[in-house]
PDB file of C-alpha atoms and ligand atoms in Angstrom:
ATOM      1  CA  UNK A   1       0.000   0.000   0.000  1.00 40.00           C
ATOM      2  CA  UNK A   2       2.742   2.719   0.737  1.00 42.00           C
ATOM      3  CA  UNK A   3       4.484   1.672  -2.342  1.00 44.00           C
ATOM      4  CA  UNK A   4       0.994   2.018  -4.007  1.00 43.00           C
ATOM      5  CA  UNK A   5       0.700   5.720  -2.189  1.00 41.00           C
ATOM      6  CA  UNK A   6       4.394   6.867  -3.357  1.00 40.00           C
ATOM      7  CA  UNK A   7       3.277   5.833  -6.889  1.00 41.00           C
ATOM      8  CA  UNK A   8       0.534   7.953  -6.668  1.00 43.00           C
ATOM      9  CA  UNK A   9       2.103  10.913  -5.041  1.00 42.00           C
ATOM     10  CA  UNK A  10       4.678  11.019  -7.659  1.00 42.00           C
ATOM     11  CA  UNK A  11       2.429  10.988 -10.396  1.00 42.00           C
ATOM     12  CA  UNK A  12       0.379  13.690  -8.321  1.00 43.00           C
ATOM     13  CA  UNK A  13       3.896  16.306  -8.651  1.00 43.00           C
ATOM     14  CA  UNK A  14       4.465  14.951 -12.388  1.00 44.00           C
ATOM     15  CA  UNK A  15       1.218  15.812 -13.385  1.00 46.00           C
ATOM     16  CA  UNK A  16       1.258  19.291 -11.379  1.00 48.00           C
ATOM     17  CA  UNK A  17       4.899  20.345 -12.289  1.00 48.00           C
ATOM     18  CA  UNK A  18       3.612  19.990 -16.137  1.00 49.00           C
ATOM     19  CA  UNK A  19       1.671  23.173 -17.860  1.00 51.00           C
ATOM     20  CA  UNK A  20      -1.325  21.264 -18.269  1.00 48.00           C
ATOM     21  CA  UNK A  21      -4.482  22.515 -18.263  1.00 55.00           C
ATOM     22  CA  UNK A  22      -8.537  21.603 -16.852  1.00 51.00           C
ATOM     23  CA  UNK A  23      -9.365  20.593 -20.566  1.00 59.00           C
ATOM     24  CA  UNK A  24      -6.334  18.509 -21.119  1.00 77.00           C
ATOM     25  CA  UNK A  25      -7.242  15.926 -17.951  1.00 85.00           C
ATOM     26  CA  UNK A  26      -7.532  12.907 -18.169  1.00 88.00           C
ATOM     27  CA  UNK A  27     -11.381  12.079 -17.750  1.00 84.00           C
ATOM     28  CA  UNK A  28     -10.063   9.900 -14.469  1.00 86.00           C
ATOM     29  CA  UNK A  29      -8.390  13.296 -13.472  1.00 89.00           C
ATOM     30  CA  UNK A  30     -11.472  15.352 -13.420  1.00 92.00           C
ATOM     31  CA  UNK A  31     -13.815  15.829 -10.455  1.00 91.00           C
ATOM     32  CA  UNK A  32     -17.026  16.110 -12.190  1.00 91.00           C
ATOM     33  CA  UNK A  33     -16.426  12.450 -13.977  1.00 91.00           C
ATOM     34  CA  UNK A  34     -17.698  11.271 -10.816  1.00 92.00           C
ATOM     35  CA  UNK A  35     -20.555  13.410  -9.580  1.00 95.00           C
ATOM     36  CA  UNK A  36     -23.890  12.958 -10.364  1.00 97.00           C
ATOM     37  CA  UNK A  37     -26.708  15.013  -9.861  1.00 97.00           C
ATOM     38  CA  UNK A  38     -30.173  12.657 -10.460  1.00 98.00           C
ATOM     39  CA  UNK A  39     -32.208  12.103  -8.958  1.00 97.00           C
ATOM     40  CA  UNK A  40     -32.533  14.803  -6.575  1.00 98.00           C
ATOM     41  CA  UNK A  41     -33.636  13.375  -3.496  1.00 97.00           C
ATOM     42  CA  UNK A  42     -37.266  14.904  -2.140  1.00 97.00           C
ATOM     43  CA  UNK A  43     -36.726  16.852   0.792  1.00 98.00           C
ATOM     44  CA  UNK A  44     -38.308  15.709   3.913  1.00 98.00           C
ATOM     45  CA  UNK A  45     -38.996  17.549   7.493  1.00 98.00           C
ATOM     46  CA  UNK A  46     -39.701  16.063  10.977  1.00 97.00           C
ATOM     47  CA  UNK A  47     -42.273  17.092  13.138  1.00 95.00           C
ATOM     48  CA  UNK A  48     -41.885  17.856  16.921  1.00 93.00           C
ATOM     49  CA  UNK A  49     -43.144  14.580  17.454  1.00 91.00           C
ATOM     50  CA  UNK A  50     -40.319  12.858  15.446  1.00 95.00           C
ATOM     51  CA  UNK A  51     -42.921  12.074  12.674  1.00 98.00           C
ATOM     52  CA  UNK A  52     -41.939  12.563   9.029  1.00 98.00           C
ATOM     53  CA  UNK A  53     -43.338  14.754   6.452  1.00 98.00           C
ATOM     54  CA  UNK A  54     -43.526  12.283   3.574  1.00 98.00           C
ATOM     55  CA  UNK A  55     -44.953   9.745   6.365  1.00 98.00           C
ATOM     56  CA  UNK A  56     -48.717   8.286   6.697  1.00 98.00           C
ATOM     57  CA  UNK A  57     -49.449   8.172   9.945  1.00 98.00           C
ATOM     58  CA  UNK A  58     -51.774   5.069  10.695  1.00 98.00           C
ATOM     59  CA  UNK A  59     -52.555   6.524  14.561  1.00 98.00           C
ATOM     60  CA  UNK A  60     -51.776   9.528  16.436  1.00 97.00           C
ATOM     61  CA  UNK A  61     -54.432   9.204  18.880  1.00 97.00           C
ATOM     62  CA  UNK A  62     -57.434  10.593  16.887  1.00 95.00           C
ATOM     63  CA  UNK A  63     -59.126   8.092  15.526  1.00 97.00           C
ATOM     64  CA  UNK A  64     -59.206   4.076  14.466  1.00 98.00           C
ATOM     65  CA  UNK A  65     -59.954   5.155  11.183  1.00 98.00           C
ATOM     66  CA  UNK A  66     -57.080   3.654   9.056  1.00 98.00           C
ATOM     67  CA  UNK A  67     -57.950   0.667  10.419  1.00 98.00           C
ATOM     68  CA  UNK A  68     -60.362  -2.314  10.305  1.00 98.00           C
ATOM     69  CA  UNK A  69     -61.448  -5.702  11.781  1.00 98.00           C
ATOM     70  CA  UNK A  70     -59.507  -8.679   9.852  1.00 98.00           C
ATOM     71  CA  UNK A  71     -62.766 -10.853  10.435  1.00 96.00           C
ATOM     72  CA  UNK A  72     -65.492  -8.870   8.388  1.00 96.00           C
ATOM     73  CA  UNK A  73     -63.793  -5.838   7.294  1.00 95.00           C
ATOM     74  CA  UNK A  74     -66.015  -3.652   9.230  1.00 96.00           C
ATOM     75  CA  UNK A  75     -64.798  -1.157  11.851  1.00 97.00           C
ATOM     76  CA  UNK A  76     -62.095  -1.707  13.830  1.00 98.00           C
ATOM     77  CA  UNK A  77     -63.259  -2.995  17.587  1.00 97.00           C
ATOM     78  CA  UNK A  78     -60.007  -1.828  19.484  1.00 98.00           C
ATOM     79  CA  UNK A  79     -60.156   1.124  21.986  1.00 98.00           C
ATOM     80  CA  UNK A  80     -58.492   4.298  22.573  1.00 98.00           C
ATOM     81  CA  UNK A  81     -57.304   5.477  25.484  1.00 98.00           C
ATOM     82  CA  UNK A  82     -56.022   9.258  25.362  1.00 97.00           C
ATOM     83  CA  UNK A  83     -53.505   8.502  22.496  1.00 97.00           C
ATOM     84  CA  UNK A  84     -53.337   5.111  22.685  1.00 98.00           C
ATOM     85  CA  UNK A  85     -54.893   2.147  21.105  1.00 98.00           C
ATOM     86  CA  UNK A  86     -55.478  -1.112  23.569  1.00 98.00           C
ATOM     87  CA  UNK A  87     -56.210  -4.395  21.984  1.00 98.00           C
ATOM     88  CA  UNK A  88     -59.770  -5.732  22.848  1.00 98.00           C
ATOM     89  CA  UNK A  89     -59.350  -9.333  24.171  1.00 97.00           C
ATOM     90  CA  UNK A  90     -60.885 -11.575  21.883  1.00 96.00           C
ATOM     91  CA  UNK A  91     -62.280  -9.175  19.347  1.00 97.00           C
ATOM     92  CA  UNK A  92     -59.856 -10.360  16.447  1.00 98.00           C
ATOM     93  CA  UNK A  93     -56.984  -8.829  15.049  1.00 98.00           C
ATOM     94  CA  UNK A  94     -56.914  -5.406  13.106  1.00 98.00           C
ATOM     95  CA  UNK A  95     -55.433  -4.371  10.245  1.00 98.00           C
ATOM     96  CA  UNK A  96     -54.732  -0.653   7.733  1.00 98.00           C
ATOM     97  CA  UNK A  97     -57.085  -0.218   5.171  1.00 98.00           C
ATOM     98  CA  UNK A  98     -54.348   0.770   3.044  1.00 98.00           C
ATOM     99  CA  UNK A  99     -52.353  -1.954   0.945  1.00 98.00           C
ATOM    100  CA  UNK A 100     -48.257  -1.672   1.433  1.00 98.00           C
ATOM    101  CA  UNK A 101     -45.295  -3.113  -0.219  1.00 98.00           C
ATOM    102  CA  UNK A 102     -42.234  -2.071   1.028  1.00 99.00           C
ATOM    103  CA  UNK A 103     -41.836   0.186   3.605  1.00 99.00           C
ATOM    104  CA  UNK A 104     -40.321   2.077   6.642  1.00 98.00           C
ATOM    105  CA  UNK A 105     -42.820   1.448   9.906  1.00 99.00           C
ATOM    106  CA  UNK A 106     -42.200   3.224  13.348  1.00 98.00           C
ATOM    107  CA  UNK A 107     -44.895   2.077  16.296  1.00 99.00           C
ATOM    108  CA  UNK A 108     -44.600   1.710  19.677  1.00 98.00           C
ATOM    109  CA  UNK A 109     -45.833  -0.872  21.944  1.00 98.00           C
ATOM    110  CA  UNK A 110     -46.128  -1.298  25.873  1.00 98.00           C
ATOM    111  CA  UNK A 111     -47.540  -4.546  27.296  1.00 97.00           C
ATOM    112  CA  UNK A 112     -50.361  -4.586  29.652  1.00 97.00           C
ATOM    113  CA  UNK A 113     -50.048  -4.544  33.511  1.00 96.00           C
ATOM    114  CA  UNK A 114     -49.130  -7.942  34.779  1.00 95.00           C
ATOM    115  CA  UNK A 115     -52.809  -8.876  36.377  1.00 96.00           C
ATOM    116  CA  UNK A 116     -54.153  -8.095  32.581  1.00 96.00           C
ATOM    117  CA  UNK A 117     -52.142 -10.687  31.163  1.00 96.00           C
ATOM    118  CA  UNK A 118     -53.539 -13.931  29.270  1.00 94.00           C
ATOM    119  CA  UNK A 119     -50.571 -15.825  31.559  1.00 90.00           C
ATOM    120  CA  UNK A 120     -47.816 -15.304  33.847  1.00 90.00           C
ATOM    121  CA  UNK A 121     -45.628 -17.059  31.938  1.00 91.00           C
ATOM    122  CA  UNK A 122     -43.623 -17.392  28.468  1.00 93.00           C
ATOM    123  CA  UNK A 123     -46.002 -16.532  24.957  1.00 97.00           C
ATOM    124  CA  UNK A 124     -48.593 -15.260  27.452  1.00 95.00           C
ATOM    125  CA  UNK A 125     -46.875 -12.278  28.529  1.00 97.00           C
ATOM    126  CA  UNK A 126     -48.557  -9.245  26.786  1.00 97.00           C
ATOM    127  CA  UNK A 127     -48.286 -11.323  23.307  1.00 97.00           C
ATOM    128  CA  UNK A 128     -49.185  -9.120  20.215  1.00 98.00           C
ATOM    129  CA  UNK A 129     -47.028  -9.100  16.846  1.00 98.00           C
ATOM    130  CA  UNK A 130     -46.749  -6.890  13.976  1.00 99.00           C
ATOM    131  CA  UNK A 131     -47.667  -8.731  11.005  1.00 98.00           C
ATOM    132  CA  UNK A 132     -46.382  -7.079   7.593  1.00 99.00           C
ATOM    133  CA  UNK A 133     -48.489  -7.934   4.550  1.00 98.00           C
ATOM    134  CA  UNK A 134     -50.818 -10.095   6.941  1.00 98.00           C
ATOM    135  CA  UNK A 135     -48.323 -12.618   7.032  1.00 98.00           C
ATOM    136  CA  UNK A 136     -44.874 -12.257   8.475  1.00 98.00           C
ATOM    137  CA  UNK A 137     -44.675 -11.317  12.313  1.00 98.00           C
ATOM    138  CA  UNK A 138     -42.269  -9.338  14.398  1.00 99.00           C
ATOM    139  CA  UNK A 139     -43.229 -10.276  17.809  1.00 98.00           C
ATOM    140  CA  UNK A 140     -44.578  -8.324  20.382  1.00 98.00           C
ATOM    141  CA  UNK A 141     -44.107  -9.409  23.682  1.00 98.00           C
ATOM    142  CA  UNK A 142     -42.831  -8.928  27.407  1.00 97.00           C
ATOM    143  CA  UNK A 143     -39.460 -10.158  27.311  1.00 97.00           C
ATOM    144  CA  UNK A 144     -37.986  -7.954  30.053  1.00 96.00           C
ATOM    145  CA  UNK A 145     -39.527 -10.201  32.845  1.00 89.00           C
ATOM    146  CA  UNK A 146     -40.954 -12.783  30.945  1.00 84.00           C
ATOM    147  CA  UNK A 147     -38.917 -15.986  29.189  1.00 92.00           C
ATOM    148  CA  UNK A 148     -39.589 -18.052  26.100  1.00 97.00           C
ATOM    149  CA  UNK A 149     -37.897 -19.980  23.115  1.00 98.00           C
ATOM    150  CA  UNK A 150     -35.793 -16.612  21.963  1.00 98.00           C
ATOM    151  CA  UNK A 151     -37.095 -16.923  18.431  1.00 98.00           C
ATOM    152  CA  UNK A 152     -40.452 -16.273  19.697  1.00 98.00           C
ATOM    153  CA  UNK A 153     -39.588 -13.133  22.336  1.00 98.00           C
ATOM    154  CA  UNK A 154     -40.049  -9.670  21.519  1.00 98.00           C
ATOM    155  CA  UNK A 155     -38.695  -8.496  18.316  1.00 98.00           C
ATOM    156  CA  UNK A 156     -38.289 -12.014  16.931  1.00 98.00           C
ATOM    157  CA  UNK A 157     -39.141 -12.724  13.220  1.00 98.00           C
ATOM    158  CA  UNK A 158     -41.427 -15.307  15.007  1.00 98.00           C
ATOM    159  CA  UNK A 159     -39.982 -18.728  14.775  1.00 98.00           C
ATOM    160  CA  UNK A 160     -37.637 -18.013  12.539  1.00 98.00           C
ATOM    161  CA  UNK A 161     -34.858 -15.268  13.546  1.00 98.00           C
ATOM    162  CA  UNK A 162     -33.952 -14.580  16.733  1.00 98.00           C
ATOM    163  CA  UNK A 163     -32.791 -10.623  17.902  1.00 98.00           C
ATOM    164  CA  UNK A 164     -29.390  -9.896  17.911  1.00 98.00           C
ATOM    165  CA  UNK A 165     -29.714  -9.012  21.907  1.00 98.00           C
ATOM    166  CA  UNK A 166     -33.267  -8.184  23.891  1.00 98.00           C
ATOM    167  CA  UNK A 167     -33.388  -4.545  24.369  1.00 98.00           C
ATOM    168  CA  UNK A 168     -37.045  -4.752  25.986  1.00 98.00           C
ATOM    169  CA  UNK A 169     -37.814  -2.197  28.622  1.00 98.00           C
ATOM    170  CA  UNK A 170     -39.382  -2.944  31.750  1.00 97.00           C
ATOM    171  CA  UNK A 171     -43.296  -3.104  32.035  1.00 95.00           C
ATOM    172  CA  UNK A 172     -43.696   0.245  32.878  1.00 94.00           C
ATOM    173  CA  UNK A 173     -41.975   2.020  30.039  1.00 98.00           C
ATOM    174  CA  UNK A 174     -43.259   2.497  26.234  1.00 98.00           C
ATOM    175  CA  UNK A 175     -40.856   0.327  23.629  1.00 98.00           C
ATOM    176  CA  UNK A 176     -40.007   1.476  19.994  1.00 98.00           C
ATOM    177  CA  UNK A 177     -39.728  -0.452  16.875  1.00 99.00           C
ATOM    178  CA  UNK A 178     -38.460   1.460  14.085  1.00 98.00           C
ATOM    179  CA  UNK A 179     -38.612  -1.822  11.252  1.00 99.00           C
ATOM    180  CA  UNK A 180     -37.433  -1.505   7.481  1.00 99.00           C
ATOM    181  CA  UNK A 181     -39.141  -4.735   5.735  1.00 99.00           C
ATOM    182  CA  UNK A 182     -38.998  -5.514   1.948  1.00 98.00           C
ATOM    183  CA  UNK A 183     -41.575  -7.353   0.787  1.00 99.00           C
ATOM    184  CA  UNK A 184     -41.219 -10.544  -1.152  1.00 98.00           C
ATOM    185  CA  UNK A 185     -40.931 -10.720  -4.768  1.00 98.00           C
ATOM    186  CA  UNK A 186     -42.731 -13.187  -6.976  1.00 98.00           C
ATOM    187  CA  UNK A 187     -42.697 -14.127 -10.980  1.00 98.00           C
ATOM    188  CA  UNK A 188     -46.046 -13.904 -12.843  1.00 97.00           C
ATOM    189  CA  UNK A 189     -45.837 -17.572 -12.309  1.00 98.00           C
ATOM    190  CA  UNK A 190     -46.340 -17.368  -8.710  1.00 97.00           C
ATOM    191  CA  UNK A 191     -42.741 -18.722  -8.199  1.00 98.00           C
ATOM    192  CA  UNK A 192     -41.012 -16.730  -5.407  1.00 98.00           C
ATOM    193  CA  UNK A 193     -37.614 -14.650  -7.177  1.00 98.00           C
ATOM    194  CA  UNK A 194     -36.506 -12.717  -4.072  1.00 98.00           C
ATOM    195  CA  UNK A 195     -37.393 -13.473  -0.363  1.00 98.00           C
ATOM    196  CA  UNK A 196     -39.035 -10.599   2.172  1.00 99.00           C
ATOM    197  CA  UNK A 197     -36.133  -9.042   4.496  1.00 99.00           C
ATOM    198  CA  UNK A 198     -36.326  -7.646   7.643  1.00 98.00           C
ATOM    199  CA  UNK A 199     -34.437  -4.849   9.538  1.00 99.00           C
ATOM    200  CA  UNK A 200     -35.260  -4.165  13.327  1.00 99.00           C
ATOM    201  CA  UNK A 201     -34.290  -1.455  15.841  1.00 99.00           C
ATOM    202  CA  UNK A 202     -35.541  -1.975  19.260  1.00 99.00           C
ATOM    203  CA  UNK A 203     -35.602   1.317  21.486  1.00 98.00           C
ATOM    204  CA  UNK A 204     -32.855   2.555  18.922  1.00 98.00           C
ATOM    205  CA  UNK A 205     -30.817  -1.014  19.166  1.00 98.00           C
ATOM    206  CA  UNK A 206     -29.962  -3.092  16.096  1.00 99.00           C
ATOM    207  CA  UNK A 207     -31.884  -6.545  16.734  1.00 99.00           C
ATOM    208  CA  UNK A 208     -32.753  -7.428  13.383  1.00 99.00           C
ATOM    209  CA  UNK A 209     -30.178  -6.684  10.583  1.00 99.00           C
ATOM    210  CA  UNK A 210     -31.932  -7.248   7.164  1.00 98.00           C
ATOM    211  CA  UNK A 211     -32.821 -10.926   8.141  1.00 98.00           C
ATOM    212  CA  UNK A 212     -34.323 -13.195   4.952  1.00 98.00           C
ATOM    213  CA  UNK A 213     -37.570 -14.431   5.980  1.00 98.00           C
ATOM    214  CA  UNK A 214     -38.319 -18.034   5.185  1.00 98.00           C
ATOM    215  CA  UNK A 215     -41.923 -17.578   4.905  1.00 98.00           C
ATOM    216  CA  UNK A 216     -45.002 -16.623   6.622  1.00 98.00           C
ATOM    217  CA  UNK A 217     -44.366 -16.878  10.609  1.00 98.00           C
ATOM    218  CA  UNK A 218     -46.663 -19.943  11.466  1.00 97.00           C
ATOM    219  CA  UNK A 219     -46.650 -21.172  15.070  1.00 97.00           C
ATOM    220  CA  UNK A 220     -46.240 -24.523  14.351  1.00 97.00           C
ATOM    221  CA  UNK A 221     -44.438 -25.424  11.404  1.00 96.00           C
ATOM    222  CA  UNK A 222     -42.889 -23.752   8.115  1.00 94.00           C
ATOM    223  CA  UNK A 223     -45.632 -22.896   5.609  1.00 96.00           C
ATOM    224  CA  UNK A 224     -43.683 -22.057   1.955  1.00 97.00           C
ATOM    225  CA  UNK A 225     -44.128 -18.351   0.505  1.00 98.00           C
ATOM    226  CA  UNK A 226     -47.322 -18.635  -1.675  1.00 98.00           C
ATOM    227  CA  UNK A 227     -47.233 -15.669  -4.267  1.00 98.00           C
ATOM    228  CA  UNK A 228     -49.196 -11.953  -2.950  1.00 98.00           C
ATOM    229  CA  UNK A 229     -49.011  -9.069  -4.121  1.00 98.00           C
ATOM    230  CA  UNK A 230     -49.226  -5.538  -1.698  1.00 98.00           C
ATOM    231  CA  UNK A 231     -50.786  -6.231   1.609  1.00 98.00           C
ATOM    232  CA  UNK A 232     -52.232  -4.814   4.996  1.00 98.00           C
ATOM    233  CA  UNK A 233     -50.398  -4.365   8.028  1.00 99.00           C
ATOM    234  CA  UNK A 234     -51.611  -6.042  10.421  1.00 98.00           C
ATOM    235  CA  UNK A 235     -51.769  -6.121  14.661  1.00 98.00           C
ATOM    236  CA  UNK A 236     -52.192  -9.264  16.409  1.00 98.00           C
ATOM    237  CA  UNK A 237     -54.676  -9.700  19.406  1.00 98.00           C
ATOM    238  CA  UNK A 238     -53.592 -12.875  21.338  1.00 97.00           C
ATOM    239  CA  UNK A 239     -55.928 -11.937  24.109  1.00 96.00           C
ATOM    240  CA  UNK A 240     -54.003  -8.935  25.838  1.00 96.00           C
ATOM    241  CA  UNK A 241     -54.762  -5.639  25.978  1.00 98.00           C
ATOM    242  CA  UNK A 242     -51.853  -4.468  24.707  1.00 98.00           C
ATOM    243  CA  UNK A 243     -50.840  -1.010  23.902  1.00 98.00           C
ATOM    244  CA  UNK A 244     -50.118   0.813  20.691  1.00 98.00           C
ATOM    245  CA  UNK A 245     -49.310   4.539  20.293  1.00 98.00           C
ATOM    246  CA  UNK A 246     -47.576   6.818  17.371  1.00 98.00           C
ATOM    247  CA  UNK A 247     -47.629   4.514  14.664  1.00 98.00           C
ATOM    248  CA  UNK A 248     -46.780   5.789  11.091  1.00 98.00           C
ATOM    249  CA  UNK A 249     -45.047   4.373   8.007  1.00 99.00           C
ATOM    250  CA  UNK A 250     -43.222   5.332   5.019  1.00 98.00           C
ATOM    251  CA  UNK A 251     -43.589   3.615   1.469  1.00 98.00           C
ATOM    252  CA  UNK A 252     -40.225   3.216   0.147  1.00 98.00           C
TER     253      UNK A 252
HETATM  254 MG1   MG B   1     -47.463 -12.547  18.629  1.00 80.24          MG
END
């Protein structure tokens, strides 16, 4: 390398000590050869509240309104609490209106008081999940005082990927997922030509980093990718009242 270096440095005086000018570089001598200046990227502001401009927000607080019930479509029977959504034991899981692909997701979750729980122990600990396209789950789950197979604890790829380390905050405190999740590709065929991936930051820690998924997150077993196209998102209810706040997401 510092004979490399010397090389260049030499060449660097050569070239400098000659009367040569702009127009007479070299293309590999010039500084525009490699700039480029499209696409311009879109420029994009943050609210007070850490939500971006270019963002949909799916709930603030104000409403259930982006959302629905996954059993008949009709409205969504969760409840709000100031700005936050709770889970309604056994009134089905909810999903967005809206269709995504892929896409940038920020929501934060808290687990419900310990005497709310469907169990004391393991899965039953405050279990929820964030399903992307209806069918691949990051868990949600108590995993600060709770313990389970780790590729079923919070921020799992459920069954399939553990996290990288369990940054779950205690029962009393709010936690953060900001997820980036590519959606599967599939030929007009229906065969599958690129898998989903996954990316996970728990409370602002690395957990997931761009994990393949194998398929959709079953509980028992491995089901294969079958071919879909854009999908809901959708939130689990596994009998908790869980807790959802400041949820928005970003089509990339
Ligand atoms: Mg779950």
């Amino acid at each position: 390398m510092k004979r490399a270096l010397f090389a260049a440095a030499t060449l660097a005086t050569t070239v400098i000590a000659l009367p040569v000018t702009a127009t007479e570089k070299e293309p590999w001598q010039q500084a525009q050869e490699t700039e480029v200046w499209e696409p311009v990227p879109a420029k994009v502001t943050v609210s007070e509240s850490g939500v971006p401009s270019d963002a949909i927000v799916l709930f603030d607080g104000s409403g259930l309104s982006a959302w629905e019930s996954v059993s008949d479509g009709a409205k969504a029977p969760w409840n709000i609490e100031g700005d936050v959504m709770v889970a309604a034991p056994k009134s089905g899981d909810i999903r967005t209106k809206q269709e995504f692909c892929d896409v940038q997701l920020h929501i934060e979750w808290q687990p419900p008081a310990e005497k709310d729980m469907e169990g004391p122990e393991g899965q039953g600990r405050g279990n929820s999940g964030v399903f992307f396209q209806e069918r691949y789950e990051v868990q949600v789950l108590d995993s600060f005082g709770g313990e389970t197979y780790p590729n079923g604890q919070a921020a799992s790829v459920y069954k399939q990927h553990i996290p990288l380390v369990n940054a779950t905050k205690p029962l009393s405190e709010w936690n953060v997922y900001d997820i980036i999740y590519k959606a599967p590709r599939f030929s007009d065929a229906g065969e599958l030509t690129s898998p989903a991936y996954i990316t996970v930051l728990h409370n602002g820690v690395l957990v997931q980093n761009h994990v393949e998924v194998q398929g959709p997150t079953a509980w028992i077993g491995h089901p294969p990718y079958e071919a879909h196209g854009c999908a809901p998102l959708r939130l689990q209810d596994h009998g908790n009242p869980s807790k959802f706040r400041n949820i928005w997401i970003r089509e990339l």
